[in-house]
Amino acid sequence: MNKKKIYFYVVFCGKKSRMLKNIFLDRFIENKIFKEM
């Protein structure tokens, strides 16, 4: 039970942080393109 909980938590946090990183990168790229226009 405990191991499963920890595993789920790690996977969930990993997915969330990856999503946040992707959103940050998308914003950064959009801002760069917007400034170049």
PDB file of C-alpha atoms in Angstrom:
ATOM      1  CA  MET A   1       0.000   0.000   0.000  1.00  0.00           C
ATOM      2  CA  ASN A   2       2.665   2.518   1.005  1.00  0.00           C
ATOM      3  CA  LYS A   3       4.949   1.691  -1.925  1.00  0.00           C
ATOM      4  CA  LYS A   4       2.051   2.058  -4.348  1.00  0.00           C
ATOM      5  CA  LYS A   5       1.175   5.448  -2.853  1.00  0.00           C
ATOM      6  CA  ILE A   6       4.753   6.707  -3.173  1.00  0.00           C
ATOM      7  CA  TYR A   7       5.011   5.410  -6.759  1.00  0.00           C
ATOM      8  CA  PHE A   8       1.744   7.105  -7.741  1.00  0.00           C
ATOM      9  CA  TYR A   9       2.852  10.356  -6.091  1.00  0.00           C
ATOM     10  CA  VAL A  10       6.198  10.330  -7.920  1.00  0.00           C
ATOM     11  CA  VAL A  11       4.594   9.586 -11.294  1.00  0.00           C
ATOM     12  CA  PHE A  12       1.869  12.199 -10.764  1.00  0.00           C
ATOM     13  CA  CYS A  13       4.363  14.898  -9.719  1.00  0.00           C
ATOM     14  CA  GLY A  14       6.644  14.001 -12.629  1.00  0.00           C
ATOM     15  CA  LYS A  15       3.787  14.392 -15.115  1.00  0.00           C
ATOM     16  CA  LYS A  16       2.726  17.696 -13.539  1.00  0.00           C
ATOM     17  CA  SER A  17       6.223  19.179 -13.570  1.00  0.00           C
ATOM     18  CA  ARG A  18       6.674  18.051 -17.187  1.00  0.00           C
ATOM     19  CA  MET A  19       3.381  19.744 -18.114  1.00  0.00           C
ATOM     20  CA  LEU A  20       4.452  22.936 -16.352  1.00  0.00           C
ATOM     21  CA  LYS A  21       7.806  22.838 -18.156  1.00  0.00           C
ATOM     22  CA  ASN A  22       6.051  22.403 -21.506  1.00  0.00           C
ATOM     23  CA  ILE A  23       3.695  25.312 -20.772  1.00  0.00           C
ATOM     24  CA  PHE A  24       6.670  27.474 -19.752  1.00  0.00           C
ATOM     25  CA  LEU A  25       8.555  26.566 -22.942  1.00  0.00           C
ATOM     26  CA  ASP A  26       5.472  27.253 -25.085  1.00  0.00           C
ATOM     27  CA  ARG A  27       5.045  30.687 -23.483  1.00  0.00           C
ATOM     28  CA  PHE A  28       8.750  31.430 -23.948  1.00  0.00           C
ATOM     29  CA  ILE A  29       8.661  30.456 -27.638  1.00  0.00           C
ATOM     30  CA  GLU A  30       5.431  32.411 -28.208  1.00  0.00           C
ATOM     31  CA  ASN A  31       6.957  35.521 -26.610  1.00  0.00           C
ATOM     32  CA  LYS A  32      10.088  35.154 -28.756  1.00  0.00           C
ATOM     33  CA  ILE A  33       8.040  34.858 -31.967  1.00  0.00           C
ATOM     34  CA  PHE A  34       5.810  37.765 -30.899  1.00  0.00           C
ATOM     35  CA  LYS A  35       8.839  40.003 -30.257  1.00  0.00           C
ATOM     36  CA  GLU A  36      10.378  39.115 -33.628  1.00  0.00           C
ATOM     37  CA  MET A  37       7.162  40.114 -35.417  1.00  0.00           C
TER      38      MET A  37
END
